[in-house]
Amino acid sequence: GAGELKDGVTGGPSKRSRPAPSLPTEASLYAGPFPFYRRPSELGCFSLDAERRYHGDSRALRYFAPPPAHGSAPDFDLREGYPERYRPRNEEIREGLDHLLRWLLEHRGQLEGGPGWLAGAVVTWRGHLTKLLTTPYELREGWQLAASRLQGTLYLSEVETPAARAQRLTRPPLLRELMYMGYKFEQYMCADTPGGSPDPSGEVNTNVAFCSVFRSRLGTHPLLFSGEVDCIDPKAPSTQPPACYVELKTSKEMHSPGQWKSFYRHKLLKWWAQSFLPGVPRVVAGFRDPEGSVRSFRTFPTMEMFELIRSDREGWNPSVCMNFCAAFLSFAQSTVTQDDPRLVHLFSWEPGGPVTVSVHHGAPYAFLPTWYVEAVTQ
Ligand code: A3P
Ligand code: MG
Ligand code: MG
């Protein structure tokens, strides 16, 4: 590219080192038309049980069961059961892409898209892509993504930053309770069977998850990613995933236009990015009072979220998010040229700076498990 010419490197060994490549993240650089994004389709799913064991089925899928729309105002106490009926997942266990790789190993023979589709794809978690989408607007939390290429496919797996780890280990009790409250809301809003009623008397076990596996394409980049789905709406007009899926969220009750504006600028961006990627059409939010009780609901159609911020000069723009993500994927594809499951290019970003790259071999950064590498290379 132009960078190489400017540096005067004409190929072959050179005493002058190339400037390390990096990717800028300023939002103004990524304005422009919305890029191509293939309508996401569901390739399959898997479930994780109360002991975090993998099952190649939908047993952990729950059914959207909101209270009657015209009944009395809701009064869901989100702190009820805390901490005695809380079984939080052990966050010390680094799962990487393992569950998704297990699904992929069991289904790679039946993947659509024709021969070689997987070899040209990027495989990752939806949550990692969400972080990429919001990067041009993120002012607080950086990220690190490890990348390895195996048989053509580029795998991306997040690495917890030292700052994120320190925050997790010193998480204040109030923040722990707030996390519980998000999951408790799901328990109030979901039933175990279609048409059933929620049972808020059980424990809140965050080992349990229903994950859907999606296929899409951003620009020239075929994508295979998995993400947790909160519930399916048995009454949705379309029974076809992801159109029938509902994302549940909680947030503080708002009382002034200024509070709404700030909510649209910051939280709604994250909600949009998370649900737009898999094509989940609706986010149902419960707004809690200072005591932690949900007092009202509001449904946000994913495709209408941008309208709420469009006129705000300091707001976000979906095109910027998607163009940046496409630029990152191009950057990663051109940086990781060697096919080697032990080789890791670590992409690091801190707010205010560009995405930078460092190269590592083997532990602790290598993330493709031996059982996966051996199975796909025979
Ligand atoms: P809320 O987002 O309603 O607070 P999700 O909304 O993605 O389905 O996640 C369910 C809940 O997990 C969240 O509910 C929140 O309680 C917790 N959670 C998810 N991501 C989190 C994060 N990055 N930090 C803290 N809690 C998180
Ligand atoms: Mg969820
Ligand atoms: Mg949710």
Short mmCIF file of C-alpha atoms and ligand atoms in Angstrom, two decimals:
data_model
loop_
_atom_site.label_atom_id
_atom_site.label_comp_id
_atom_site.label_asym_id
_atom_site.label_seq_id
_atom_site.Cartn_x
_atom_site.Cartn_y
_atom_site.Cartn_z
CA GLY A 1 0.00 0.00 0.00
CA ALA A 2 0.88 3.66 0.05
CA GLY A 3 2.37 3.29 3.52
CA GLU A 4 5.03 0.95 2.20
CA LEU A 5 6.01 3.28 -0.65
CA LYS A 6 6.21 6.29 1.64
CA ASP A 7 8.47 4.30 3.92
CA GLY A 8 10.75 3.54 1.03
CA VAL A 9 10.61 -0.20 1.60
CA THR A 10 10.97 -1.92 -1.75
CA GLY A 11 10.87 -5.50 -0.53
CA GLY A 12 13.52 -7.78 0.86
CA PRO A 13 15.36 -7.27 4.14
CA SER A 14 15.69 -3.65 5.12
CA LYS A 15 17.45 -2.04 8.03
CA ARG A 16 14.74 0.55 8.22
CA SER A 17 11.77 -0.94 10.04
CA ARG A 18 8.27 -0.44 8.71
CA PRO A 19 6.02 1.69 10.85
CA ALA A 20 3.78 -0.69 12.77
CA PRO A 21 0.40 -0.69 11.05
CA SER A 22 -2.51 0.75 12.99
CA LEU A 23 -6.15 1.62 12.38
CA PRO A 24 -7.63 5.00 13.35
CA THR A 25 -11.03 4.99 15.08
CA GLU A 26 -12.28 8.60 14.80
CA ALA A 27 -15.98 8.60 13.88
CA SER A 28 -15.49 11.34 11.24
CA LEU A 29 -13.33 8.95 9.18
CA TYR A 30 -16.14 6.42 8.85
CA ALA A 31 -19.05 8.63 7.80
CA GLY A 32 -20.52 7.77 4.42
CA PRO A 33 -23.13 5.43 3.08
CA PHE A 34 -24.26 2.43 5.08
CA PRO A 35 -22.28 -0.61 3.88
CA PHE A 36 -23.78 -3.85 2.64
CA TYR A 37 -24.97 -6.02 5.52
CA ARG A 38 -26.56 -9.35 4.62
CA ARG A 39 -29.85 -10.08 6.37
CA PRO A 40 -28.67 -12.36 9.20
CA SER A 41 -29.91 -15.92 9.08
CA GLU A 42 -29.83 -18.53 11.82
CA LEU A 43 -27.63 -21.55 11.10
CA GLY A 44 -28.35 -23.35 14.35
CA CYS A 45 -28.18 -23.03 18.10
CA PHE A 46 -26.87 -24.56 21.29
CA SER A 47 -27.58 -24.35 24.99
CA LEU A 48 -25.47 -24.15 28.13
CA ASP A 49 -27.03 -25.69 31.23
CA ALA A 50 -26.93 -24.81 34.95
CA GLU A 51 -23.45 -26.39 35.17
CA ARG A 52 -22.33 -24.60 31.98
CA ARG A 53 -22.38 -27.87 30.04
CA TYR A 54 -22.90 -27.71 26.26
CA HIS A 55 -25.96 -29.20 24.57
CA GLY A 56 -26.49 -29.03 20.82
CA ASP A 57 -30.16 -28.04 21.15
CA SER A 58 -32.51 -25.26 22.28
CA ARG A 59 -33.28 -26.53 25.79
CA ALA A 60 -32.28 -23.22 27.40
CA LEU A 61 -34.52 -21.11 25.15
CA ARG A 62 -37.20 -19.27 27.11
CA TYR A 63 -40.52 -17.82 26.00
CA PHE A 64 -41.43 -14.15 26.16
CA ALA A 65 -44.28 -13.84 28.69
CA PRO A 66 -44.84 -10.17 29.55
CA PRO A 67 -47.61 -9.09 31.96
CA PRO A 68 -50.88 -8.09 30.26
CA ALA A 69 -50.39 -4.79 28.40
CA HIS A 70 -53.50 -3.13 29.87
CA GLY A 71 -53.27 -4.52 33.39
CA SER A 72 -52.02 -2.57 36.38
CA ALA A 73 -48.57 -0.96 36.30
CA PRO A 74 -45.76 -3.47 36.77
CA ASP A 75 -44.04 -3.90 40.11
CA PHE A 76 -41.18 -6.33 39.61
CA ASP A 77 -38.77 -6.23 42.53
CA LEU A 78 -35.46 -6.92 40.80
CA ARG A 79 -33.55 -7.25 44.08
CA GLU A 80 -35.76 -10.06 45.34
CA GLY A 81 -33.74 -13.26 45.89
CA TYR A 82 -30.37 -11.50 46.06
CA PRO A 83 -27.95 -12.85 47.07
CA GLU A 84 -29.36 -16.14 48.38
CA ARG A 85 -30.90 -17.32 45.09
CA TYR A 86 -28.07 -16.12 42.82
CA ARG A 87 -25.69 -18.56 41.17
CA PRO A 88 -23.34 -16.39 39.13
CA ARG A 89 -21.20 -17.93 36.42
CA ASN A 90 -17.53 -18.33 37.35
CA GLU A 91 -15.92 -15.48 35.40
CA GLU A 92 -12.41 -16.81 36.09
CA ILE A 93 -13.03 -19.58 33.56
CA ARG A 94 -11.86 -18.29 30.19
CA GLU A 95 -14.06 -20.03 27.66
CA GLY A 96 -12.80 -18.19 24.61
CA LEU A 97 -14.59 -19.43 21.49
CA ASP A 98 -14.82 -23.03 22.81
CA HIS A 99 -18.63 -23.47 22.81
CA LEU A 100 -18.98 -21.92 19.37
CA LEU A 101 -16.10 -24.08 18.06
CA ARG A 102 -17.84 -27.19 19.37
CA TRP A 103 -20.98 -26.21 17.46
CA LEU A 104 -18.91 -25.49 14.37
CA LEU A 105 -17.09 -28.83 14.56
CA GLU A 106 -20.43 -30.63 14.68
CA HIS A 107 -21.93 -28.66 11.78
CA ARG A 108 -19.10 -27.65 9.47
CA GLY A 109 -19.97 -30.49 7.07
CA GLN A 110 -23.49 -29.12 6.57
CA LEU A 111 -22.74 -25.38 6.33
CA GLU A 112 -24.50 -23.52 3.53
CA GLY A 113 -22.76 -21.01 1.31
CA GLY A 114 -20.98 -23.56 -0.85
CA PRO A 115 -17.57 -25.17 -0.58
CA GLY A 116 -14.97 -22.83 0.82
CA TRP A 117 -17.49 -20.50 2.45
CA LEU A 118 -16.03 -21.09 5.92
CA ALA A 119 -12.46 -20.62 4.66
CA GLY A 120 -13.31 -17.01 3.72
CA ALA A 121 -15.29 -16.24 6.87
CA VAL A 122 -14.65 -14.53 10.17
CA VAL A 123 -15.76 -16.59 13.21
CA THR A 124 -16.40 -14.83 16.51
CA TRP A 125 -18.91 -13.99 19.25
CA ARG A 126 -21.61 -11.40 18.56
CA GLY A 127 -20.46 -9.54 21.69
CA HIS A 128 -17.01 -8.99 20.17
CA LEU A 129 -18.59 -7.50 17.04
CA THR A 130 -20.80 -5.28 19.23
CA LYS A 131 -17.65 -3.81 20.77
CA LEU A 132 -16.23 -3.14 17.31
CA LEU A 133 -19.44 -1.39 16.22
CA THR A 134 -19.42 0.99 19.18
CA THR A 135 -15.66 1.72 19.13
CA PRO A 136 -15.83 5.08 17.26
CA TYR A 137 -18.07 6.40 20.07
CA GLU A 138 -16.61 4.66 23.11
CA LEU A 139 -14.86 7.01 25.55
CA ARG A 140 -14.21 4.71 28.51
CA GLU A 141 -13.45 1.07 27.89
CA GLY A 142 -10.75 -0.30 25.59
CA TRP A 143 -10.57 -3.85 24.25
CA GLN A 144 -8.19 -6.50 23.01
CA LEU A 145 -9.04 -9.03 20.31
CA ALA A 146 -6.83 -12.02 19.58
CA ALA A 147 -6.84 -13.23 15.97
CA SER A 148 -5.66 -16.53 14.48
CA ARG A 149 -6.06 -17.98 11.01
CA LEU A 150 -6.75 -21.69 10.50
CA GLN A 151 -7.50 -23.23 7.09
CA GLY A 152 -8.32 -19.80 5.78
CA THR A 153 -10.88 -18.88 8.44
CA LEU A 154 -10.08 -15.90 10.66
CA TYR A 155 -11.04 -16.48 14.31
CA LEU A 156 -11.43 -13.51 16.67
CA SER A 157 -11.53 -14.02 20.45
CA GLU A 158 -11.59 -11.29 23.06
CA VAL A 159 -8.86 -11.02 25.69
CA GLU A 160 -9.79 -9.38 28.97
CA THR A 161 -7.74 -6.18 29.33
CA PRO A 162 -5.79 -5.69 32.58
CA ALA A 163 -8.11 -2.75 33.40
CA ALA A 164 -11.24 -4.84 32.83
CA ARG A 165 -9.80 -7.63 34.97
CA ALA A 166 -8.96 -5.22 37.79
CA GLN A 167 -12.49 -3.78 37.63
CA ARG A 168 -14.05 -7.23 37.68
CA LEU A 169 -12.01 -8.29 40.71
CA THR A 170 -12.91 -5.14 42.64
CA ARG A 171 -16.52 -4.90 41.44
CA PRO A 172 -18.41 -2.95 44.10
CA PRO A 173 -21.30 -4.81 45.84
CA LEU A 174 -23.85 -2.42 44.32
CA LEU A 175 -22.64 -3.23 40.81
CA ARG A 176 -22.83 -6.96 41.56
CA GLU A 177 -26.43 -6.53 42.64
CA LEU A 178 -27.16 -4.46 39.52
CA MET A 179 -25.89 -7.33 37.37
CA TYR A 180 -28.18 -9.73 39.21
CA MET A 181 -31.11 -7.37 38.60
CA GLY A 182 -30.66 -7.57 34.81
CA TYR A 183 -30.99 -11.35 34.94
CA LYS A 184 -33.83 -11.20 37.46
CA PHE A 185 -35.80 -9.10 34.96
CA GLU A 186 -35.45 -11.93 32.43
CA GLN A 187 -36.91 -14.32 35.00
CA TYR A 188 -39.98 -12.07 35.49
CA MET A 189 -40.50 -11.77 31.73
CA CYS A 190 -39.90 -15.34 30.53
CA ALA A 191 -41.61 -18.71 30.83
CA ASP A 192 -40.15 -22.16 30.25
CA THR A 193 -42.90 -23.15 27.83
CA PRO A 194 -44.77 -21.27 25.07
CA GLY A 195 -47.87 -19.79 26.68
CA GLY A 196 -46.59 -20.59 30.19
CA SER A 197 -46.18 -18.17 33.09
CA PRO A 198 -42.93 -16.86 34.56
CA ASP A 199 -41.79 -18.43 37.83
CA PRO A 200 -39.71 -15.92 39.78
CA SER A 201 -39.33 -18.27 42.78
CA GLY A 202 -36.37 -20.23 41.37
CA GLU A 203 -32.72 -19.28 41.42
CA VAL A 204 -31.04 -16.95 38.95
CA ASN A 205 -28.27 -19.05 37.41
CA THR A 206 -26.16 -17.18 34.87
CA ASN A 207 -24.46 -20.35 33.67
CA VAL A 208 -27.60 -21.04 31.67
CA ALA A 209 -27.65 -19.60 28.16
CA PHE A 210 -29.35 -20.13 24.83
CA CYS A 211 -27.03 -19.21 21.97
CA SER A 212 -27.98 -18.83 18.36
CA VAL A 213 -25.46 -19.13 15.52
CA PHE A 214 -25.85 -16.61 12.72
CA ARG A 215 -24.56 -16.14 9.20
CA SER A 216 -24.21 -12.71 7.67
CA ARG A 217 -21.80 -10.64 5.58
CA LEU A 218 -20.48 -7.13 6.12
CA GLY A 219 -19.18 -5.68 2.86
CA THR A 220 -16.88 -8.39 1.50
CA HIS A 221 -16.57 -10.18 4.85
CA PRO A 222 -18.62 -13.33 5.38
CA LEU A 223 -19.45 -13.69 9.08
CA LEU A 224 -20.31 -16.61 11.33
CA PHE A 225 -21.05 -15.50 14.87
CA SER A 226 -22.96 -16.68 17.89
CA GLY A 227 -24.80 -14.67 20.50
CA GLU A 228 -27.00 -15.25 23.51
CA VAL A 229 -30.69 -14.79 22.81
CA ASP A 230 -32.88 -13.82 25.77
CA CYS A 231 -36.19 -15.25 24.55
CA ILE A 232 -38.51 -16.09 21.68
CA ASP A 233 -41.93 -14.46 21.37
CA PRO A 234 -44.42 -17.27 20.68
CA LYS A 235 -46.89 -14.58 19.53
CA ALA A 236 -44.53 -12.86 17.08
CA PRO A 237 -45.96 -12.35 13.57
CA SER A 238 -43.03 -14.30 12.12
CA THR A 239 -42.07 -17.58 13.75
CA GLN A 240 -38.80 -17.59 11.83
CA PRO A 241 -35.66 -16.73 13.79
CA PRO A 242 -34.28 -14.15 14.31
CA ALA A 243 -37.57 -12.24 13.66
CA CYS A 244 -39.25 -13.93 16.64
CA TYR A 245 -36.45 -13.17 19.11
CA VAL A 246 -36.72 -10.51 21.83
CA GLU A 247 -33.85 -8.84 23.68
CA LEU A 248 -34.61 -7.81 27.29
CA LYS A 249 -32.96 -4.86 29.00
CA THR A 250 -33.28 -2.87 32.18
CA SER A 251 -32.45 0.77 32.76
CA LYS A 252 -33.08 3.51 35.29
CA GLU A 253 -36.40 5.33 35.08
CA MET A 254 -36.01 8.69 33.35
CA HIS A 255 -37.69 11.89 34.42
CA SER A 256 -36.38 14.68 32.18
CA PRO A 257 -35.72 15.22 28.45
CA GLY A 258 -32.03 15.57 29.33
CA GLN A 259 -32.02 12.09 30.87
CA TRP A 260 -33.67 10.63 27.77
CA LYS A 261 -31.17 12.39 25.52
CA SER A 262 -28.24 10.93 27.44
CA PHE A 263 -29.88 7.49 27.34
CA TYR A 264 -30.32 7.72 23.54
CA ARG A 265 -26.68 8.82 23.12
CA HIS A 266 -25.04 6.14 25.20
CA LYS A 267 -27.14 3.13 26.20
CA LEU A 268 -29.30 2.95 23.08
CA LEU A 269 -26.17 2.74 20.91
CA LYS A 270 -25.12 -0.43 22.74
CA TRP A 271 -28.61 -1.87 22.56
CA TRP A 272 -28.82 -1.12 18.84
CA ALA A 273 -25.40 -2.63 18.03
CA GLN A 274 -26.11 -5.81 20.02
CA SER A 275 -29.49 -6.49 18.39
CA PHE A 276 -28.84 -5.17 14.88
CA LEU A 277 -25.99 -7.64 14.28
CA PRO A 278 -28.14 -10.80 14.67
CA GLY A 279 -31.29 -9.14 13.29
CA VAL A 280 -33.20 -9.26 16.57
CA PRO A 281 -36.10 -6.88 15.82
CA ARG A 282 -37.17 -5.72 19.29
CA VAL A 283 -35.65 -4.70 22.59
CA VAL A 284 -38.11 -4.68 25.50
CA ALA A 285 -36.89 -2.44 28.29
CA GLY A 286 -38.01 -2.40 31.90
CA PHE A 287 -37.38 0.88 33.72
CA ARG A 288 -36.58 0.55 37.41
CA ASP A 289 -37.17 3.03 40.22
CA PRO A 290 -34.45 3.88 42.79
CA GLU A 291 -35.59 0.94 44.95
CA GLY A 292 -34.98 -1.49 42.08
CA SER A 293 -38.58 -2.18 41.03
CA VAL A 294 -39.58 -2.12 37.38
CA ARG A 295 -42.35 0.44 37.02
CA SER A 296 -42.78 0.74 33.27
CA PHE A 297 -41.92 -0.89 29.96
CA ARG A 298 -41.02 0.41 26.56
CA THR A 299 -40.45 -1.54 23.36
CA PHE A 300 -37.69 -0.26 21.08
CA PRO A 301 -37.84 -1.65 17.54
CA THR A 302 -34.19 -2.09 16.56
CA MET A 303 -34.72 -0.52 13.13
CA GLU A 304 -36.30 2.60 14.70
CA MET A 305 -33.62 3.30 17.31
CA PHE A 306 -31.57 5.56 15.06
CA GLU A 307 -34.61 7.83 14.55
CA LEU A 308 -34.43 8.70 18.26
CA ILE A 309 -30.90 10.11 17.92
CA ARG A 310 -30.77 11.18 14.25
CA SER A 311 -31.33 14.90 14.99
CA ASP A 312 -28.72 15.00 17.80
CA ARG A 313 -25.41 16.45 16.54
CA GLU A 314 -23.60 14.58 19.30
CA GLY A 315 -25.42 11.35 18.63
CA TRP A 316 -24.25 8.14 16.95
CA ASN A 317 -24.67 6.97 13.39
CA PRO A 318 -25.15 3.32 12.36
CA SER A 319 -23.14 3.88 9.15
CA VAL A 320 -20.09 4.94 11.17
CA CYS A 321 -20.39 1.82 13.34
CA MET A 322 -20.69 -0.55 10.40
CA ASN A 323 -18.05 1.17 8.25
CA PHE A 324 -15.58 1.04 11.13
CA CYS A 325 -16.32 -2.64 11.72
CA ALA A 326 -15.79 -3.38 8.01
CA ALA A 327 -12.51 -1.43 8.09
CA PHE A 328 -11.36 -3.38 11.13
CA LEU A 329 -12.16 -6.71 9.46
CA SER A 330 -10.19 -5.65 6.35
CA PHE A 331 -7.33 -4.54 8.59
CA ALA A 332 -7.36 -7.85 10.47
CA GLN A 333 -7.61 -9.93 7.26
CA SER A 334 -4.61 -8.15 5.74
CA THR A 335 -2.56 -8.25 8.97
CA VAL A 336 -2.99 -11.95 9.72
CA THR A 337 -1.40 -13.49 6.64
CA GLN A 338 0.00 -16.74 8.09
CA ASP A 339 -2.21 -19.76 8.56
CA ASP A 340 -1.09 -21.00 11.98
CA PRO A 341 -3.38 -21.77 14.95
CA ARG A 342 -0.57 -21.02 17.45
CA LEU A 343 0.17 -17.60 15.98
CA VAL A 344 -1.83 -14.73 17.48
CA HIS A 345 -2.11 -11.17 16.30
CA LEU A 346 -3.37 -9.19 19.27
CA PHE A 347 -5.38 -6.10 18.28
CA SER A 348 -5.47 -3.57 21.12
CA TRP A 349 -7.46 -0.41 21.46
CA GLU A 350 -7.74 2.27 24.14
CA PRO A 351 -10.11 5.25 23.79
CA GLY A 352 -8.45 8.22 22.11
CA GLY A 353 -5.96 6.12 20.18
CA PRO A 354 -5.78 3.87 17.11
CA VAL A 355 -6.08 0.07 17.04
CA THR A 356 -2.55 -1.34 17.33
CA VAL A 357 -1.16 -4.84 16.75
CA SER A 358 1.31 -7.10 18.54
CA VAL A 359 2.39 -10.61 17.58
CA HIS A 360 2.51 -13.60 19.94
CA HIS A 361 3.14 -17.32 19.68
CA GLY A 362 1.57 -20.02 21.82
CA ALA A 363 0.49 -19.52 25.44
CA PRO A 364 -1.08 -17.48 26.91
CA TYR A 365 -2.62 -15.83 23.84
CA ALA A 366 -3.17 -18.82 21.54
CA PHE A 367 -6.89 -19.63 21.87
CA LEU A 368 -7.77 -22.32 19.31
CA PRO A 369 -8.00 -25.51 21.39
CA THR A 370 -5.98 -28.58 20.37
CA TRP A 371 -9.15 -30.71 20.07
CA TYR A 372 -10.47 -28.28 17.46
CA VAL A 373 -7.24 -27.83 15.52
CA GLU A 374 -6.65 -31.59 15.38
CA ALA A 375 -10.19 -32.36 14.31
CA VAL A 376 -10.24 -29.86 11.43
CA THR A 377 -6.72 -30.70 10.19
CA GLN A 378 -7.37 -34.50 10.61
P1 A3P B 1 -29.29 -5.39 31.74
O1 A3P B 1 -28.55 -5.04 30.49
O2 A3P B 1 -30.75 -5.35 31.59
O3 A3P B 1 -28.83 -4.57 32.90
P2 A3P B 1 -28.09 -8.92 28.14
O4 A3P B 1 -28.91 -7.68 28.29
O5 A3P B 1 -26.98 -8.76 27.17
O6 A3P B 1 -29.02 -10.04 27.82
O7 A3P B 1 -27.42 -9.23 29.54
C1 A3P B 1 -28.22 -9.58 30.65
C2 A3P B 1 -27.71 -8.95 31.91
O8 A3P B 1 -26.35 -9.31 32.13
C3 A3P B 1 -27.67 -7.44 31.89
O9 A3P B 1 -28.93 -6.92 32.10
C4 A3P B 1 -26.69 -7.16 33.02
O10 A3P B 1 -27.30 -7.31 34.27
C5 A3P B 1 -25.69 -8.27 32.82
N1 A3P B 1 -24.60 -7.79 31.96
C6 A3P B 1 -24.45 -8.01 30.65
N2 A3P B 1 -23.35 -7.42 30.17
C7 A3P B 1 -22.78 -6.80 31.21
C8 A3P B 1 -21.60 -6.03 31.39
N3 A3P B 1 -20.78 -5.75 30.36
N4 A3P B 1 -21.34 -5.55 32.62
C9 A3P B 1 -22.15 -5.82 33.64
N5 A3P B 1 -23.26 -6.54 33.53
C10 A3P B 1 -23.58 -7.04 32.36
MG MG B 2 -28.93 -11.89 27.26
MG MG B 3 -30.82 -8.85 27.70
#
